[in-house]
PDB file of C-alpha atoms in Angstrom:
ATOM      1  CA  UNK A  34       4.966  38.570  99.806  1.00 70.00           C
ATOM      2  CA  UNK A  35       2.345  40.532 100.273  1.00 69.00           C
ATOM      3  CA  UNK A  36      -0.045  40.751 103.889  1.00 66.00           C
ATOM      4  CA  UNK A  37      -3.515  42.142 103.768  1.00 71.00           C
ATOM      5  CA  UNK A  38      -5.070  42.255 107.438  1.00 88.00           C
ATOM      6  CA  UNK A  39      -5.086  38.473 108.626  1.00 94.00           C
ATOM      7  CA  UNK A  40      -4.247  37.198 104.875  1.00 96.00           C
ATOM      8  CA  UNK A  41      -0.700  36.695 103.777  1.00 96.00           C
ATOM      9  CA  UNK A  42       0.418  35.588 100.255  1.00 97.00           C
ATOM     10  CA  UNK A  43       2.790  34.618  98.372  1.00 96.00           C
ATOM     11  CA  UNK A  44       3.789  34.059  95.134  1.00 94.00           C
ATOM     12  CA  UNK A  45       0.656  35.032  93.776  1.00 96.00           C
ATOM     13  CA  UNK A  46      -1.048  38.118  93.619  1.00 93.00           C
ATOM     14  CA  UNK A  47      -5.043  38.949  94.404  1.00 92.00           C
ATOM     15  CA  UNK A  48      -7.363  38.645  93.240  1.00 94.00           C
ATOM     16  CA  UNK A  49      -7.556  35.273  92.090  1.00 97.00           C
ATOM     17  CA  UNK A  50      -9.666  33.609  89.409  1.00 98.00           C
ATOM     18  CA  UNK A  51     -11.972  30.972  90.806  1.00 98.00           C
ATOM     19  CA  UNK A  52     -12.293  30.040  86.841  1.00 98.00           C
ATOM     20  CA  UNK A  53      -8.729  29.230  87.132  1.00 98.00           C
ATOM     21  CA  UNK A  54      -9.709  26.316  89.271  1.00 98.00           C
ATOM     22  CA  UNK A  55     -12.045  23.269  88.938  1.00 98.00           C
ATOM     23  CA  UNK A  56     -11.672  21.484  92.120  1.00 99.00           C
ATOM     24  CA  UNK A  57     -11.128  22.187  95.617  1.00 99.00           C
ATOM     25  CA  UNK A  58      -9.933  19.785  98.405  1.00 98.00           C
ATOM     26  CA  UNK A  59     -10.233  20.062 102.216  1.00 98.00           C
ATOM     27  CA  UNK A  60      -8.671  18.907 105.474  1.00 98.00           C
ATOM     28  CA  UNK A  61     -12.033  18.608 107.858  1.00 98.00           C
ATOM     29  CA  UNK A  62     -10.403  18.697 111.585  1.00 97.00           C
ATOM     30  CA  UNK A  63      -9.400  22.339 112.269  1.00 97.00           C
ATOM     31  CA  UNK A  64     -10.268  23.248 109.314  1.00 98.00           C
ATOM     32  CA  UNK A  65     -14.014  22.806 108.067  1.00 98.00           C
ATOM     33  CA  UNK A  66     -14.750  21.830 111.921  1.00 98.00           C
ATOM     34  CA  UNK A  67     -13.363  23.654 114.805  1.00 98.00           C
ATOM     35  CA  UNK A  68     -12.180  20.237 116.623  1.00 97.00           C
ATOM     36  CA  UNK A  69      -9.899  17.401 116.191  1.00 95.00           C
ATOM     37  CA  UNK A  70     -12.361  14.296 116.533  1.00 97.00           C
ATOM     38  CA  UNK A  71      -9.447  12.110 117.875  1.00 96.00           C
ATOM     39  CA  UNK A  72      -8.509  14.474 120.974  1.00 95.00           C
ATOM     40  CA  UNK A  73     -12.515  14.746 121.720  1.00 95.00           C
ATOM     41  CA  UNK A  74     -13.428  11.073 121.367  1.00 96.00           C
ATOM     42  CA  UNK A  75     -10.213  10.673 123.552  1.00 95.00           C
ATOM     43  CA  UNK A  76     -11.912  12.699 126.590  1.00 94.00           C
ATOM     44  CA  UNK A  77     -14.593   9.963 126.345  1.00 90.00           C
ATOM     45  CA  UNK A  78     -12.015   7.896 128.198  1.00 90.00           C
ATOM     46  CA  UNK A  79      -9.991  10.044 129.988  1.00 95.00           C
ATOM     47  CA  UNK A  80      -6.867   9.964 127.746  1.00 94.00           C
ATOM     48  CA  UNK A  81      -7.369  13.443 126.001  1.00 95.00           C
ATOM     49  CA  UNK A  82      -4.205  14.898 127.123  1.00 94.00           C
ATOM     50  CA  UNK A  83      -2.514  12.057 125.919  1.00 92.00           C
ATOM     51  CA  UNK A  84      -3.714  11.770 122.916  1.00 93.00           C
ATOM     52  CA  UNK A  85      -3.836  15.859 121.973  1.00 92.00           C
ATOM     53  CA  UNK A  86      -0.155  16.024 122.479  1.00 92.00           C
ATOM     54  CA  UNK A  87       0.760  13.357 119.862  1.00 91.00           C
ATOM     55  CA  UNK A  88      -2.274  14.853 117.716  1.00 91.00           C
ATOM     56  CA  UNK A  89       0.251  17.761 117.918  1.00 92.00           C
ATOM     57  CA  UNK A  90       3.347  16.648 117.233  1.00 90.00           C
ATOM     58  CA  UNK A  91       1.847  14.828 114.332  1.00 89.00           C
ATOM     59  CA  UNK A  92      -0.117  18.302 112.644  1.00 90.00           C
ATOM     60  CA  UNK A  93       3.486  19.961 113.645  1.00 90.00           C
ATOM     61  CA  UNK A  94       5.344  17.417 111.663  1.00 88.00           C
ATOM     62  CA  UNK A  95       7.538  16.342 114.374  1.00 89.00           C
ATOM     63  CA  UNK A  96       6.087  12.457 114.278  1.00 87.00           C
ATOM     64  CA  UNK A  97       7.547  11.427 110.528  1.00 81.00           C
ATOM     65  CA  UNK A  98       5.114   8.171 110.637  1.00 90.00           C
ATOM     66  CA  UNK A  99       1.348   9.424 110.715  1.00 90.00           C
ATOM     67  CA  UNK A 100       0.293   6.206 110.099  1.00 94.00           C
ATOM     68  CA  UNK A 101       1.612   4.954 113.304  1.00 91.00           C
ATOM     69  CA  UNK A 102       0.885   7.641 115.276  1.00 91.00           C
ATOM     70  CA  UNK A 103      -3.075   7.541 114.079  1.00 94.00           C
ATOM     71  CA  UNK A 104      -3.213   3.780 115.253  1.00 95.00           C
ATOM     72  CA  UNK A 105      -1.409   4.607 118.793  1.00 93.00           C
ATOM     73  CA  UNK A 106      -4.012   7.077 119.486  1.00 94.00           C
ATOM     74  CA  UNK A 107      -6.702   5.006 118.066  1.00 96.00           C
ATOM     75  CA  UNK A 108      -5.946   2.023 119.819  1.00 95.00           C
ATOM     76  CA  UNK A 109      -6.313   4.591 123.071  1.00 94.00           C
ATOM     77  CA  UNK A 110      -9.960   4.852 121.922  1.00 96.00           C
ATOM     78  CA  UNK A 111     -10.929   1.276 122.927  1.00 96.00           C
ATOM     79  CA  UNK A 112     -14.194   1.017 124.351  1.00 96.00           C
ATOM     80  CA  UNK A 113     -16.266   4.562 123.800  1.00 97.00           C
ATOM     81  CA  UNK A 114     -19.205   3.792 122.355  1.00 97.00           C
ATOM     82  CA  UNK A 115     -21.640   4.808 119.709  1.00 98.00           C
ATOM     83  CA  UNK A 116     -23.391   7.050 121.784  1.00 98.00           C
ATOM     84  CA  UNK A 117     -20.304   8.859 123.053  1.00 97.00           C
ATOM     85  CA  UNK A 118     -19.756   9.424 119.446  1.00 98.00           C
ATOM     86  CA  UNK A 119     -23.078  10.575 118.935  1.00 98.00           C
ATOM     87  CA  UNK A 120     -23.070  13.065 122.134  1.00 97.00           C
ATOM     88  CA  UNK A 121     -19.739  14.447 120.362  1.00 97.00           C
ATOM     89  CA  UNK A 122     -21.191  15.226 117.262  1.00 97.00           C
ATOM     90  CA  UNK A 123     -23.918  16.789 118.776  1.00 97.00           C
ATOM     91  CA  UNK A 124     -22.345  18.600 121.856  1.00 97.00           C
ATOM     92  CA  UNK A 125     -18.646  19.134 120.561  1.00 96.00           C
ATOM     93  CA  UNK A 126     -18.312  19.456 116.241  1.00 98.00           C
ATOM     94  CA  UNK A 127     -18.960  22.507 115.272  1.00 98.00           C
ATOM     95  CA  UNK A 128     -18.729  23.581 111.526  1.00 98.00           C
ATOM     96  CA  UNK A 129     -15.453  26.304 111.204  1.00 98.00           C
ATOM     97  CA  UNK A 130     -16.782  30.183 110.583  1.00 98.00           C
ATOM     98  CA  UNK A 131     -17.269  30.810 107.138  1.00 98.00           C
ATOM     99  CA  UNK A 132     -17.073  27.065 105.943  1.00 98.00           C
ATOM    100  CA  UNK A 133     -20.654  26.953 104.539  1.00 98.00           C
ATOM    101  CA  UNK A 134     -19.720  30.533 102.506  1.00 98.00           C
ATOM    102  CA  UNK A 135     -16.907  29.210 101.121  1.00 98.00           C
ATOM    103  CA  UNK A 136     -17.963  25.874 100.311  1.00 98.00           C
ATOM    104  CA  UNK A 137     -21.137  27.276  98.756  1.00 98.00           C
ATOM    105  CA  UNK A 138     -18.736  29.464  96.442  1.00 98.00           C
ATOM    106  CA  UNK A 139     -16.798  27.456  95.030  1.00 98.00           C
ATOM    107  CA  UNK A 140     -19.746  25.136  94.287  1.00 98.00           C
ATOM    108  CA  UNK A 141     -21.478  28.236  92.800  1.00 98.00           C
ATOM    109  CA  UNK A 142     -18.705  29.142  90.752  1.00 98.00           C
ATOM    110  CA  UNK A 143     -18.252  25.456  89.812  1.00 98.00           C
ATOM    111  CA  UNK A 144     -15.885  23.690  91.029  1.00 98.00           C
ATOM    112  CA  UNK A 145     -16.015  20.209  92.322  1.00 98.00           C
ATOM    113  CA  UNK A 146     -16.064  20.157  96.515  1.00 98.00           C
ATOM    114  CA  UNK A 147     -13.581  17.138  98.294  1.00 98.00           C
ATOM    115  CA  UNK A 148     -13.219  16.489 101.814  1.00 98.00           C
ATOM    116  CA  UNK A 149      -9.833  14.206 102.222  1.00 98.00           C
ATOM    117  CA  UNK A 150      -9.454  14.187 105.900  1.00 98.00           C
ATOM    118  CA  UNK A 151      -6.903  11.689 108.094  1.00 96.00           C
ATOM    119  CA  UNK A 152     -10.036  12.041 110.735  1.00 96.00           C
ATOM    120  CA  UNK A 153     -12.772   9.426 110.551  1.00 98.00           C
ATOM    121  CA  UNK A 154     -16.242   8.477 108.284  1.00 98.00           C
ATOM    122  CA  UNK A 155     -18.199   8.382 111.633  1.00 97.00           C
ATOM    123  CA  UNK A 156     -18.072  12.394 111.442  1.00 98.00           C
ATOM    124  CA  UNK A 157     -16.945  13.240 108.037  1.00 98.00           C
ATOM    125  CA  UNK A 158     -19.816  11.844 105.858  1.00 98.00           C
ATOM    126  CA  UNK A 159     -21.924  13.952 108.462  1.00 98.00           C
ATOM    127  CA  UNK A 160     -20.073  17.151 107.701  1.00 98.00           C
ATOM    128  CA  UNK A 161     -19.824  16.227 103.731  1.00 98.00           C
ATOM    129  CA  UNK A 162     -23.795  16.006 103.922  1.00 98.00           C
ATOM    130  CA  UNK A 163     -23.609  19.539 105.673  1.00 98.00           C
ATOM    131  CA  UNK A 164     -21.959  20.970 103.689  1.00 98.00           C
ATOM    132  CA  UNK A 165     -22.891  19.586 100.459  1.00 98.00           C
ATOM    133  CA  UNK A 166     -19.754  18.723  99.629  1.00 98.00           C
ATOM    134  CA  UNK A 167     -19.331  16.140  96.447  1.00 98.00           C
ATOM    135  CA  UNK A 168     -16.465  13.539  97.573  1.00 98.00           C
ATOM    136  CA  UNK A 169     -14.943  12.537 100.478  1.00 98.00           C
ATOM    137  CA  UNK A 170     -12.839  10.469 102.135  1.00 98.00           C
ATOM    138  CA  UNK A 171     -11.356   9.680 105.389  1.00 98.00           C
ATOM    139  CA  UNK A 172     -10.651   6.433 108.001  1.00 98.00           C
ATOM    140  CA  UNK A 173     -13.318   4.130 109.349  1.00 98.00           C
ATOM    141  CA  UNK A 174     -13.286   3.206 113.076  1.00 98.00           C
ATOM    142  CA  UNK A 175     -13.880  -0.473 113.735  1.00 98.00           C
ATOM    143  CA  UNK A 176     -17.125  -0.810 116.082  1.00 98.00           C
ATOM    144  CA  UNK A 177     -17.867  -4.264 117.410  1.00 98.00           C
ATOM    145  CA  UNK A 178     -21.247  -4.436 119.818  1.00 98.00           C
ATOM    146  CA  UNK A 179     -21.745  -0.725 119.639  1.00 98.00           C
ATOM    147  CA  UNK A 180     -18.113   0.243 121.087  1.00 98.00           C
ATOM    148  CA  UNK A 181     -14.753   1.273 118.907  1.00 98.00           C
ATOM    149  CA  UNK A 182     -12.089  -1.814 119.029  1.00 98.00           C
ATOM    150  CA  UNK A 183      -9.384   0.269 119.038  1.00 97.00           C
ATOM    151  CA  UNK A 184      -8.554  -0.467 115.473  1.00 98.00           C
ATOM    152  CA  UNK A 185      -9.156   0.725 111.988  1.00 98.00           C
ATOM    153  CA  UNK A 186     -10.752  -0.497 108.906  1.00 97.00           C
ATOM    154  CA  UNK A 187      -9.215  -1.497 105.841  1.00 96.00           C
ATOM    155  CA  UNK A 188     -10.436   0.399 102.486  1.00 95.00           C
ATOM    156  CA  UNK A 189     -10.296  -0.868  99.111  1.00 95.00           C
ATOM    157  CA  UNK A 190      -8.140   2.098  98.390  1.00 94.00           C
ATOM    158  CA  UNK A 191      -6.048   1.263 101.027  1.00 94.00           C
ATOM    159  CA  UNK A 192      -5.449   1.135 105.012  1.00 95.00           C
ATOM    160  CA  UNK A 193      -5.162   5.363 106.385  1.00 97.00           C
ATOM    161  CA  UNK A 194      -5.341   9.044 104.922  1.00 97.00           C
ATOM    162  CA  UNK A 195      -1.951  10.029 105.875  1.00 96.00           C
ATOM    163  CA  UNK A 196       0.135  12.564 103.935  1.00 96.00           C
ATOM    164  CA  UNK A 197       0.966  10.625 101.094  1.00 96.00           C
ATOM    165  CA  UNK A 198      -2.918   9.439 100.906  1.00 97.00           C
ATOM    166  CA  UNK A 199      -4.030  13.020 100.839  1.00 98.00           C
ATOM    167  CA  UNK A 200      -1.968  13.827  97.783  1.00 98.00           C
ATOM    168  CA  UNK A 201      -3.214  10.588  95.995  1.00 98.00           C
ATOM    169  CA  UNK A 202      -6.578  11.303  96.210  1.00 98.00           C
ATOM    170  CA  UNK A 203      -6.476  14.697  94.931  1.00 98.00           C
ATOM    171  CA  UNK A 204      -4.399  13.457  91.921  1.00 98.00           C
ATOM    172  CA  UNK A 205      -6.832  10.424  91.745  1.00 98.00           C
ATOM    173  CA  UNK A 206      -9.933  13.428  91.064  1.00 98.00           C
ATOM    174  CA  UNK A 207      -8.273  15.287  89.251  1.00 98.00           C
ATOM    175  CA  UNK A 208      -7.498  13.160  87.185  1.00 98.00           C
ATOM    176  CA  UNK A 209     -11.044  11.650  87.321  1.00 98.00           C
ATOM    177  CA  UNK A 210     -12.415  15.098  86.398  1.00 98.00           C
ATOM    178  CA  UNK A 211     -10.145  15.328  83.421  1.00 98.00           C
ATOM    179  CA  UNK A 212      -8.155  18.390  84.537  1.00 98.00           C
ATOM    180  CA  UNK A 213      -4.516  19.275  86.025  1.00 98.00           C
ATOM    181  CA  UNK A 214      -3.517  19.256  89.204  1.00 98.00           C
ATOM    182  CA  UNK A 215      -2.759  23.163  89.125  1.00 97.00           C
ATOM    183  CA  UNK A 216      -6.678  23.689  88.742  1.00 98.00           C
ATOM    184  CA  UNK A 217      -7.232  22.412  92.202  1.00 98.00           C
ATOM    185  CA  UNK A 218      -6.699  24.256  95.564  1.00 98.00           C
ATOM    186  CA  UNK A 219      -6.185  22.674  98.712  1.00 98.00           C
ATOM    187  CA  UNK A 220      -7.068  24.320 102.255  1.00 98.00           C
ATOM    188  CA  UNK A 221      -5.860  22.571 105.202  1.00 98.00           C
ATOM    189  CA  UNK A 222      -3.556  23.166 108.852  1.00 97.00           C
ATOM    190  CA  UNK A 223      -1.335  20.614 109.609  1.00 95.00           C
ATOM    191  CA  UNK A 224       2.081  18.926 108.274  1.00 93.00           C
ATOM    192  CA  UNK A 225       0.196  15.959 107.035  1.00 94.00           C
ATOM    193  CA  UNK A 226      -1.995  18.398 104.553  1.00 97.00           C
ATOM    194  CA  UNK A 227       1.532  19.746 103.133  1.00 97.00           C
ATOM    195  CA  UNK A 228       1.784  16.882 100.218  1.00 98.00           C
ATOM    196  CA  UNK A 229      -1.798  17.492  98.995  1.00 98.00           C
ATOM    197  CA  UNK A 230      -1.076  21.169  99.569  1.00 98.00           C
ATOM    198  CA  UNK A 231       1.897  21.026  97.253  1.00 98.00           C
ATOM    199  CA  UNK A 232       0.652  18.913  94.449  1.00 98.00           C
ATOM    200  CA  UNK A 233      -2.169  22.009  94.454  1.00 98.00           C
ATOM    201  CA  UNK A 234      -2.156  24.767  92.249  1.00 98.00           C
ATOM    202  CA  UNK A 235      -2.906  27.078  95.127  1.00 98.00           C
ATOM    203  CA  UNK A 236      -2.119  26.286  98.454  1.00 98.00           C
ATOM    204  CA  UNK A 237      -4.422  27.701 101.897  1.00 98.00           C
ATOM    205  CA  UNK A 238      -3.385  27.415 104.813  1.00 98.00           C
ATOM    206  CA  UNK A 239      -5.809  27.933 107.449  1.00 98.00           C
ATOM    207  CA  UNK A 240      -4.671  29.071 111.002  1.00 98.00           C
ATOM    208  CA  UNK A 241      -1.754  26.737 110.472  1.00 97.00           C
ATOM    209  CA  UNK A 242       1.038  25.511 111.915  1.00 94.00           C
ATOM    210  CA  UNK A 243       4.163  27.418 111.351  1.00 94.00           C
ATOM    211  CA  UNK A 244       5.362  24.699 108.979  1.00 93.00           C
ATOM    212  CA  UNK A 245       2.666  24.603 107.095  1.00 96.00           C
ATOM    213  CA  UNK A 246       1.790  28.192 107.092  1.00 96.00           C
ATOM    214  CA  UNK A 247       5.627  28.969 106.086  1.00 96.00           C
ATOM    215  CA  UNK A 248       5.049  26.447 102.491  1.00 96.00           C
ATOM    216  CA  UNK A 249       1.228  27.975 101.621  1.00 98.00           C
ATOM    217  CA  UNK A 250       0.597  30.285  98.833  1.00 98.00           C
ATOM    218  CA  UNK A 251      -2.396  31.958 101.002  1.00 98.00           C
ATOM    219  CA  UNK A 252      -2.278  31.825 104.878  1.00 98.00           C
ATOM    220  CA  UNK A 253      -5.695  33.124 106.712  1.00 98.00           C
ATOM    221  CA  UNK A 254      -4.593  33.670 110.302  1.00 97.00           C
ATOM    222  CA  UNK A 255      -7.833  35.855 112.072  1.00 97.00           C
ATOM    223  CA  UNK A 256     -11.478  35.359 110.731  1.00 97.00           C
ATOM    224  CA  UNK A 257     -12.846  32.189 109.340  1.00 98.00           C
ATOM    225  CA  UNK A 258     -12.560  30.098 106.349  1.00 98.00           C
ATOM    226  CA  UNK A 259     -14.411  32.849 104.030  1.00 98.00           C
ATOM    227  CA  UNK A 260     -11.754  35.069 104.373  1.00 97.00           C
ATOM    228  CA  UNK A 261     -10.433  33.246 101.140  1.00 98.00           C
ATOM    229  CA  UNK A 262     -13.461  35.146  99.150  1.00 97.00           C
ATOM    230  CA  UNK A 263     -12.182  38.584 100.043  1.00 96.00           C
ATOM    231  CA  UNK A 264      -8.969  37.743  97.426  1.00 96.00           C
ATOM    232  CA  UNK A 265     -11.385  35.398  95.075  1.00 97.00           C
ATOM    233  CA  UNK A 266     -12.921  36.694  91.892  1.00 96.00           C
TER     234      UNK A 266
END
């Protein structure tokens, strides 16, 4: 294990080479952006503390059924309006410092960029566009008459993006690109990121939960996402 200021490497040595990788996959909530969207939506209906406690337990890995935990949280969001969602995006959602720089550097190095989130397309599509990310997969909130119903919409690939789906998405994209999964980088912070991080050649924990940090090859504990650029060439 080697440690620089705020960065820990386990099983790898710097500098790492961009040329060894062809794909980089990012979690969204608390990784590319500074908030957990589901918690902020819950705040609109006065349920933030309740929902945030479930989110924290899921991210720590204390809840084994991520899909059920997300269904429980989304059910509590029933009645939130599209206007409230727009307000959350406008006033609370902020890109993580260094996100734009890291995505730009990866793209300049020729990597395909992927956002794969247990969050919601209502936000991920806008984040994808802002950062110029090539591909994205997230969950779809059901909206009827301008309000959340408390349910999610099944998609052609399945129902909910959980840890297993994140891993499957990374492997699917790698296959479509004709690359080995070890030519992928996966960046995340929560327990549901561990399956895709384990499948990738380089796993990066960003201000992560202890269980995630312990298993990652690179852990960034201080500063922004662009800290990864310090160990890449």
